């Protein structure tokens, strides 16, 4: 359907792609992955509107191919009052109304021939989009997503996550040959994320989905397209198999690198000896031997294998503390209540100790963000913050914390740095290097903005962190770096997250929103609850075994024990087959 061949594209300030190629064919559900800022959204724009861009190479799209699109940030027309059913069925209802109007006109018209032609064209268009079955098809989609309860609700009453799912359903029912979705998972709660998984897996057409969500990556998709460092590679298979393939390549490359390093060091010794001899002996043959050895050394260095997809640099996220607190209560919430049009939370009470790492879990639209914002503002009668607590806040509404009209450098002027050089050195740890530091924040991707927020949180050296969806838009490398930073942090964290892996890998326990209040749940019980809802009973144990073997492989590679690493890789391959 779509073929990209040796495509290259640059902005004035940045080269994005060099001779990248891939295809999208029948039956493929493709995950489009890669670090933030590498140009995934721009490549989607090129596919959607090739005439708008000046690129080198070929882009071939079959003339009959239709492309649907689900935006990263869907916008609802607030002036249009419509039900969920009417919104999803809008294309069908429009043609249906047109047919009814033509029939009414035919009853009184003297010249019926042109109306008959219009009538036939409208019928053909209705048939082409499966019009006869549109009501039952909408019901099927709502059932797949477990959202039948929303059918007659006004679209304006939906949460952001629910509206995103409704948009996905609408695009799927329109029946284009290819649907492109740009991070459809952002801000979805666990139930809605599982609904998105079901919709993706049940879809019969071609999908190209930009996502960093490890839950979706592990349980959807039969093809991976990976964009990194101006290069792109395709992999036919599941994400878990792709990662296994990368691990195998990594072991091979490290083994080669160690052998080459030993060879280089041996030749370094020979060259040093030849140089020492040459200083005492000016024979021409000695000089020629030295030059030959140096050239051979240069060739050895040049042929080192470079693998842009294997060893990708993780950002260096680190949460330091200026004032570490002893074991004491830093946040106390007592009988907290919040209501807007309806009561969201009532009789909420909990406390956070100085080293607690806690996730707030609950469906979209249940008041989690309002609670976290009230804790940060500290002006609510039901909330008490320890006087020694220094609180830093990361908002899912990035404009609350970042000024889009600032450059990256300007954003850090008031963050405790004395010079621009200090700022440059600091933010380079978060992937902001070179000319990008002079870009306006408004021009950055969602992932880059969240990285910038994390950099500001870290620079504050606070001992209490309030994090609202910190993994949203972050690529998988940044998510892993964030997990490491959370693990080593010595202060308190209260985090809203729908990312299962970040919660189970970094939190001590969870606060679950249930029936408009909050209850504490141990991590073991939370894991069992999620796995019981979405996986078979053995899946948790198999995934834990997989993680254990991966950690052993990592240790074997650190010790350059390649034989043990290869044995463990065979063990890992058997576990992956079970998953």
XYZ file of C-alpha atoms in Angstrom:
579
model
C 0.000 0.000 0.000
C 2.781 2.466 0.978
C 6.465 2.240 0.043
C 9.185 4.635 1.237
C 12.486 4.263 -0.622
C 15.729 6.059 0.380
C 13.901 9.075 1.772
C 16.009 11.935 3.189
C 14.654 15.081 4.818
C 16.087 18.014 6.796
C 14.871 21.125 8.539
C 17.181 24.179 8.282
C 18.498 23.510 11.807
C 18.426 19.700 11.831
C 18.843 16.677 9.563
C 16.101 14.160 10.346
C 16.448 11.185 7.959
C 19.148 9.786 5.699
C 18.059 7.285 3.028
C 15.368 5.566 5.105
C 13.161 2.856 3.551
C 10.127 0.828 4.696
C 6.834 -0.605 3.456
C 3.304 -0.881 4.842
C 1.439 -3.919 3.534
C -1.830 -5.826 4.064
C -2.273 -7.371 7.512
C 0.461 -5.345 9.195
C -0.053 -3.695 12.564
C 3.158 -1.635 12.863
C 4.531 -0.034 16.014
C 6.556 3.064 15.115
C 9.175 3.567 17.841
C 12.266 5.683 18.528
C 13.637 8.351 20.847
C 11.752 11.639 21.238
C 12.735 14.349 18.767
C 13.927 11.929 16.061
C 11.129 12.970 13.681
C 8.375 10.335 13.983
C 5.550 12.901 13.879
C 7.214 14.717 10.958
C 7.438 11.447 9.003
C 3.716 10.911 9.638
C 3.036 14.418 8.313
C 5.018 13.557 5.159
C 2.938 10.388 4.648
C -0.302 12.330 5.181
C 0.595 15.285 2.921
C 3.665 14.576 0.722
C 3.109 17.700 -1.419
C 3.795 19.909 1.600
C 7.406 18.727 2.024
C 10.575 18.911 -0.092
C 12.289 15.550 0.454
C 14.723 13.377 -1.480
C 13.949 9.785 -2.428
C 10.664 8.093 -3.325
C 7.310 7.865 -1.584
C 4.878 5.572 -3.392
C 1.254 5.361 -2.214
C -1.179 3.225 -4.214
C -3.658 5.524 -6.016
C -6.667 3.831 -4.386
C -5.129 3.847 -0.877
C -7.120 5.809 1.717
C -5.431 6.957 4.951
C -7.135 7.704 8.269
C -5.521 9.617 11.129
C -5.874 9.794 14.906
C -4.090 12.855 16.283
C -1.837 12.944 19.335
C -3.996 15.792 20.671
C -7.602 15.343 19.415
C -9.731 18.484 19.549
C -13.472 18.411 20.204
C -15.760 21.060 18.749
C -17.363 22.232 22.013
C -20.129 24.081 20.128
C -21.440 20.842 18.626
C -23.773 19.016 21.015
C -23.823 15.396 19.878
C -24.044 11.939 21.461
C -21.230 9.388 21.279
C -23.288 7.266 18.865
C -23.970 10.272 16.590
C -20.299 11.344 16.699
C -18.965 7.898 15.708
C -21.694 7.421 13.085
C -21.417 10.935 11.631
C -20.300 9.856 8.087
C -23.112 7.253 7.892
C -25.789 9.537 9.317
C -24.791 12.320 6.895
C -25.332 10.076 3.813
C -28.478 8.597 5.354
C -29.931 12.111 5.804
C -28.938 12.949 2.225
C -30.835 9.877 0.925
C -33.916 10.841 2.965
C -33.743 14.417 1.622
C -33.514 13.189 -2.026
C -36.516 10.895 -1.489
C -38.547 13.787 -0.075
C -37.576 15.984 -3.040
C -38.555 13.253 -5.537
C -42.115 13.184 -4.153
C -42.797 16.718 -5.457
C -40.303 17.156 -8.321
C -41.406 17.223 -11.980
C -37.907 16.345 -13.244
C -37.013 13.098 -11.464
C -34.096 11.906 -13.676
C -31.276 13.992 -12.086
C -32.629 13.111 -8.625
C -32.537 9.400 -9.444
C -28.894 9.785 -10.418
C -28.119 11.598 -7.142
C -30.068 8.938 -5.254
C -28.015 6.120 -6.850
C -24.715 7.881 -6.119
C -25.732 8.343 -2.466
C -26.756 4.662 -2.194
C -23.407 3.587 -3.677
C -21.533 5.789 -1.198
C -23.611 4.365 1.678
C -22.873 0.773 0.573
C -19.158 1.559 0.169
C -18.852 2.412 3.868
C -21.006 -0.518 5.042
C -24.002 1.708 5.705
C -26.592 -1.030 6.183
C -24.704 -2.456 9.165
C -23.419 0.810 10.617
C -25.510 0.680 13.795
C -24.539 -2.901 14.641
C -20.882 -2.127 13.746
C -20.830 0.840 16.131
C -22.302 -1.361 18.870
C -19.612 -3.993 18.212
C -16.828 -1.395 18.556
C -18.330 -0.001 21.763
C -18.531 -3.549 23.162
C -14.912 -4.285 22.160
C -13.826 -1.215 24.135
C -16.276 -1.991 26.981
C -17.800 1.469 26.451
C -21.431 0.623 25.571
C -22.451 2.632 28.649
C -21.283 5.798 26.825
C -23.433 5.276 23.707
C -26.092 7.895 24.519
C -23.869 10.270 26.507
C -22.914 13.684 25.140
C -19.371 13.689 23.700
C -18.637 16.845 25.722
C -19.183 14.815 28.935
C -16.365 12.348 28.115
C -12.961 12.297 29.786
C -9.925 12.906 27.575
C -9.138 9.183 27.518
C -12.689 8.201 26.598
C -12.785 10.770 23.776
C -9.475 9.418 22.406
C -10.981 5.905 22.240
C -14.151 7.209 20.581
C -11.973 8.918 17.953
C -10.111 5.626 17.324
C -13.433 3.786 16.891
C -14.773 6.430 14.513
C -11.664 6.218 12.313
C -11.754 2.410 12.257
C -15.433 2.369 11.236
C -14.687 4.797 8.375
C -12.729 1.858 6.919
C -9.614 3.470 5.380
C -6.911 1.137 4.018
C -4.329 2.531 6.460
C -4.879 4.168 9.858
C -2.042 6.217 11.358
C -2.245 6.919 15.097
C 0.132 9.274 16.910
C 0.465 8.200 20.575
C -3.198 7.195 21.054
C -2.351 5.794 24.508
C -1.307 9.040 26.222
C -3.189 9.598 29.532
C -5.362 6.473 29.136
C -6.143 4.707 32.415
C -5.637 0.924 32.713
C -9.167 0.029 31.602
C -9.092 2.368 28.601
C -5.584 1.196 27.666
C -6.848 -2.368 27.640
C -9.799 -1.218 25.494
C -7.342 0.342 23.009
C -5.397 -2.935 22.956
C -8.611 -4.829 22.088
C -9.504 -2.357 19.323
C -6.027 -2.597 17.768
C -5.937 -6.400 17.902
C -9.432 -6.730 16.388
C -8.779 -4.317 13.516
C -8.428 -5.932 10.078
C -6.722 -3.075 8.187
C -3.159 -1.725 8.165
C -2.094 0.243 11.264
C 0.921 2.485 11.869
C 0.964 3.477 15.545
C 3.490 5.774 17.207
C 3.743 4.571 20.796
C 6.165 4.318 23.703
C 3.707 2.386 25.863
C 5.327 -0.898 26.904
C 1.968 -2.542 27.631
C 0.766 -1.949 24.052
C 4.177 -2.758 22.572
C 4.265 -6.100 24.372
C 0.694 -7.125 23.504
C -0.089 -5.684 20.065
C 1.722 -5.366 16.703
C 3.319 -7.826 14.304
C 5.876 -5.408 12.847
C 8.288 -2.864 14.335
C 9.553 0.250 12.540
C 12.395 1.814 14.541
C 13.696 5.334 13.781
C 16.922 6.340 15.492
C 19.816 8.719 14.766
C 18.597 9.520 11.197
C 18.380 5.798 10.356
C 15.442 3.375 10.208
C 15.094 -0.383 10.395
C 12.122 -2.740 9.969
C 11.496 -5.929 11.929
C 8.763 -8.415 11.060
C 7.661 -9.807 14.408
C 6.561 -8.843 17.906
C 8.236 -6.147 20.032
C 9.380 -8.746 22.564
C 11.093 -10.651 19.715
C 12.625 -7.437 18.377
C 14.180 -6.674 21.772
C 15.476 -10.246 21.936
C 17.067 -9.788 18.497
C 18.715 -6.539 19.677
C 20.048 -8.317 22.767
C 21.605 -11.069 20.637
C 23.243 -8.439 18.422
C 24.476 -6.541 21.485
C 26.222 -9.647 22.851
C 27.870 -10.328 19.483
C 29.030 -6.703 19.139
C 30.413 -6.565 22.686
C 32.307 -9.805 22.135
C 33.788 -8.414 18.891
C 34.570 -5.078 20.598
C 36.464 -6.789 23.443
C 38.494 -8.868 20.960
C 39.215 -5.789 18.836
C 40.216 -3.752 21.882
C 42.718 -6.433 22.868
C 44.087 -6.361 19.306
C 44.262 -2.542 19.329
C 46.071 -2.539 22.691
C 48.570 -5.096 21.373
C 49.263 -2.890 18.337
C 49.504 0.179 20.590
C 52.345 -1.621 22.392
C 54.070 -2.486 19.102
C 53.738 1.136 17.867
C 55.147 2.491 21.152
C 58.123 0.155 20.815
C 58.693 1.187 17.185
C 58.524 4.873 18.157
C 61.060 4.316 20.927
C 63.391 2.512 18.490
C 62.881 5.236 15.844
C 64.084 7.956 18.243
C 67.420 6.160 18.605
C 67.643 4.748 15.088
C 66.933 6.913 12.062
C 66.875 4.092 9.478
C 64.200 4.662 6.793
C 62.925 1.083 7.143
C 62.112 1.719 10.817
C 60.051 4.780 9.865
C 58.172 2.847 7.164
C 57.368 0.046 9.634
C 56.025 2.569 12.125
C 53.818 4.266 9.485
C 52.460 0.894 8.336
C 51.565 -0.068 11.899
C 49.855 3.298 12.548
C 47.786 2.962 9.324
C 46.754 -0.578 10.309
C 45.760 0.770 13.750
C 43.619 3.449 12.105
C 41.894 0.788 9.976
C 41.143 -1.255 13.112
C 39.506 1.789 14.741
C 37.550 2.601 11.568
C 36.063 -0.878 11.220
C 34.606 -0.930 14.719
C 30.929 -1.847 14.246
C 28.565 1.013 14.893
C 25.083 -0.100 15.900
C 22.684 2.860 16.263
C 19.769 0.595 17.237
C 21.596 -1.527 19.810
C 23.324 0.833 22.218
C 21.149 3.926 22.464
C 22.220 6.573 24.951
C 19.795 6.910 27.866
C 19.279 10.361 29.399
C 20.985 10.780 32.761
C 17.998 11.568 35.008
C 18.934 12.096 38.643
C 16.869 13.436 41.563
C 19.235 14.969 44.137
C 18.144 16.303 47.536
C 19.391 19.435 49.281
C 17.718 18.661 52.619
C 17.204 14.944 53.334
C 14.504 14.414 55.986
C 14.326 11.778 58.703
C 11.454 9.272 58.846
C 8.562 11.659 59.332
C 5.239 12.593 57.703
C 5.688 15.082 54.835
C 2.113 15.152 53.462
C -1.049 14.670 55.514
C -4.454 14.623 53.786
C -7.493 14.456 56.082
C -11.145 14.325 54.955
C -10.358 15.874 51.572
C -13.313 16.520 49.273
C -13.528 17.835 45.697
C -16.525 18.413 43.413
C -17.166 20.217 40.129
C -20.439 19.428 38.339
C -20.537 16.278 40.451
C -18.770 14.898 43.518
C -15.403 13.396 42.493
C -13.657 12.579 45.780
C -15.003 12.500 49.336
C -13.635 11.613 52.761
C -10.102 11.070 51.412
C -7.429 10.605 54.088
C -3.834 9.382 53.825
C -0.316 10.371 54.801
C 3.007 10.173 52.961
C 6.251 9.535 54.853
C 9.563 11.174 53.899
C 10.844 8.154 51.922
C 7.525 6.749 50.613
C 7.127 6.234 46.867
C 3.412 6.070 46.142
C 1.249 5.926 43.003
C -2.314 7.261 42.842
C -4.343 4.943 40.579
C -7.840 5.491 39.255
C -9.951 5.932 36.112
C -9.747 9.066 33.962
C -11.752 11.980 35.337
C -11.871 10.925 39.009
C -10.034 13.931 40.527
C -6.426 12.658 40.750
C -4.865 15.698 39.055
C -6.992 18.122 41.121
C -5.816 16.417 44.329
C -2.129 16.567 43.316
C -2.455 20.224 42.264
C -4.100 21.085 45.602
C -1.244 19.393 47.477
C 1.279 21.441 45.457
C -0.571 24.734 46.028
C -0.923 23.859 49.762
C -3.890 26.161 50.337
C -6.561 23.547 51.141
C -7.853 23.091 54.712
C -7.653 19.285 54.420
C -3.987 19.242 53.340
C -0.955 19.756 55.589
C 2.646 19.905 54.285
C 5.643 19.505 56.600
C 7.411 22.872 57.031
C 10.779 21.271 56.136
C 9.415 19.830 52.886
C 10.568 21.360 49.612
C 8.046 20.309 46.952
C 8.596 20.063 43.170
C 5.756 19.497 40.693
C 5.542 17.929 37.212
C 2.249 18.647 35.459
C 0.539 16.648 32.709
C -0.607 20.098 31.493
C 2.909 21.084 30.465
C 2.019 24.785 30.062
C 1.470 25.000 33.852
C 5.207 24.548 34.438
C 6.865 25.536 31.134
C 6.643 28.831 29.243
C 6.243 28.024 25.529
C 7.649 31.417 24.492
C 10.940 30.823 26.374
C 13.937 29.154 24.794
C 15.248 26.108 26.668
C 18.137 28.194 28.035
C 15.803 30.985 29.193
C 13.598 28.479 31.033
C 16.492 27.650 33.377
C 17.642 31.208 34.164
C 15.677 31.193 37.456
C 16.507 27.578 38.342
C 19.615 28.308 40.406
C 22.269 28.433 37.663
C 24.784 31.290 37.412
C 25.831 31.031 33.753
C 24.552 29.757 30.409
C 27.498 27.352 30.316
C 26.292 25.762 33.574
C 22.787 25.404 32.108
C 24.143 23.870 28.873
C 26.235 21.361 30.821
C 23.309 20.420 33.068
C 20.595 19.974 30.412
C 22.918 17.960 28.150
C 22.271 15.084 30.621
C 18.631 15.233 29.513
C 19.413 15.067 25.789
C 19.375 18.826 25.030
C 22.618 19.587 23.234
C 23.765 21.903 20.455
C 21.421 24.376 18.761
C 18.256 22.866 20.250
C 18.908 24.817 23.489
C 18.029 28.033 21.606
C 14.689 26.661 20.352
C 11.402 27.909 21.753
C 9.778 25.416 24.119
C 6.573 25.633 22.081
C 8.351 23.940 19.147
C 9.392 20.869 21.160
C 7.704 17.454 21.033
C 5.582 16.249 23.958
C 8.371 13.894 25.065
C 10.978 16.666 24.964
C 8.736 18.927 27.053
C 8.330 16.222 29.685
C 12.116 15.688 29.743
C 12.500 19.429 30.296
C 10.037 19.265 33.199
C 12.030 16.378 34.712
C 15.214 18.450 34.359
C 13.531 21.348 36.226
C 12.250 19.000 38.954
C 15.763 17.594 39.373
C 17.375 21.057 39.468
C 15.075 22.046 42.361
C 16.749 19.437 44.645
C 13.380 19.014 46.362
C 12.746 16.312 48.968
C 9.096 15.757 47.902
C 8.186 15.135 44.255
C 4.618 15.396 42.894
C 4.613 13.782 39.446
C 1.471 13.839 37.259
C 1.864 11.317 34.413
C 5.675 11.727 34.194
C 6.057 8.969 31.561
C 3.541 10.507 29.113
C 5.168 11.055 25.686
C 8.534 9.757 27.000
C 10.321 7.224 24.799
C 11.139 3.828 26.326
C 14.795 4.766 27.037
C 13.709 7.827 29.023
C 11.081 5.748 30.869
C 13.790 3.285 31.978
C 16.095 6.157 33.013
C 13.233 7.680 35.029
C 12.632 4.346 36.780
C 16.320 4.222 37.799
C 16.149 7.811 39.095
C 13.026 7.024 41.138
C 14.645 3.880 42.566
C 17.735 5.769 43.804
C 15.859 8.871 45.046
C 16.030 9.407 48.831
C 12.916 11.558 49.231
C 9.125 11.110 48.949
C 7.267 10.679 45.656
C 3.532 10.914 45.035
C 2.901 10.001 41.400
C -0.172 9.757 39.199
C 0.490 7.169 36.512
C -1.329 4.759 34.247
C 1.959 3.191 33.166
C 1.872 -0.272 34.748
C 5.616 -0.853 34.470
C 6.600 2.465 36.102
C 4.229 1.789 38.990
C 5.284 -1.797 39.733
C 9.008 -1.131 39.153
C 9.288 2.044 41.235
C 6.527 2.410 43.825
C 6.253 1.018 47.375
C 2.446 0.841 47.331
C -0.551 2.377 45.553
C -3.506 4.552 46.549
C -6.535 3.264 44.624
C -9.531 5.504 43.909
C -12.606 3.411 44.656
C -16.200 4.630 45.033
C -15.143 8.324 45.298
C -12.597 7.714 48.051
C -9.014 6.375 48.288
C -7.725 3.177 49.865
C -4.197 1.885 50.281
C -3.162 -1.286 48.445
C 0.052 -3.308 48.714
C 2.042 -3.690 45.514
C 1.685 -7.481 45.454
C -2.116 -7.247 45.540
C -2.107 -4.495 42.887
C -0.031 -6.656 40.510
C -2.372 -9.599 41.047
C -5.416 -7.377 40.395
C -4.049 -6.078 37.071
C -2.879 -9.484 35.870
C -6.148 -11.163 36.878
C -8.056 -8.616 34.758
C -5.902 -8.685 31.639
C -3.691 -11.817 31.561
C -3.791 -15.541 32.219
C -2.855 -16.688 35.730
C 0.708 -17.766 34.815
C 1.684 -14.572 32.960
C 2.983 -12.648 36.002
C 5.317 -15.478 37.032
C 6.615 -15.903 33.454
C 7.293 -12.176 33.093
C 9.117 -12.092 36.448
C 11.264 -15.047 35.345
C 12.046 -13.217 32.087
C 13.154 -10.109 33.991
C 15.351 -12.222 36.289
C 17.145 -13.829 33.307
C 17.604 -10.412 31.629
C 19.297 -9.096 34.799
C 21.636 -12.123 34.827
C 22.528 -11.452 31.172
C 23.274 -7.806 31.998
C 25.599 -8.931 34.819
C 27.325 -11.473 32.552
C 27.967 -8.747 29.948
C 29.398 -6.428 32.621
C 31.819 -9.224 33.544
C 32.523 -9.916 29.816
C 31.449 -13.530 30.408
C 30.082 -14.068 26.904
C 29.736 -17.847 27.202
C 27.396 -17.481 30.198
C 25.502 -14.685 28.400
C 24.859 -16.983 25.412
C 23.585 -19.798 27.666
C 21.242 -17.342 29.394
C 20.047 -15.994 26.012
C 18.926 -19.528 25.079
C 17.014 -19.686 28.384
C 15.453 -16.287 27.661
C 14.358 -17.402 24.181
C 12.358 -20.286 25.678
C 10.616 -17.910 28.126
C 9.739 -15.500 25.299
C 8.047 -18.328 23.401
C 5.776 -18.870 26.424
C 4.853 -15.172 26.484
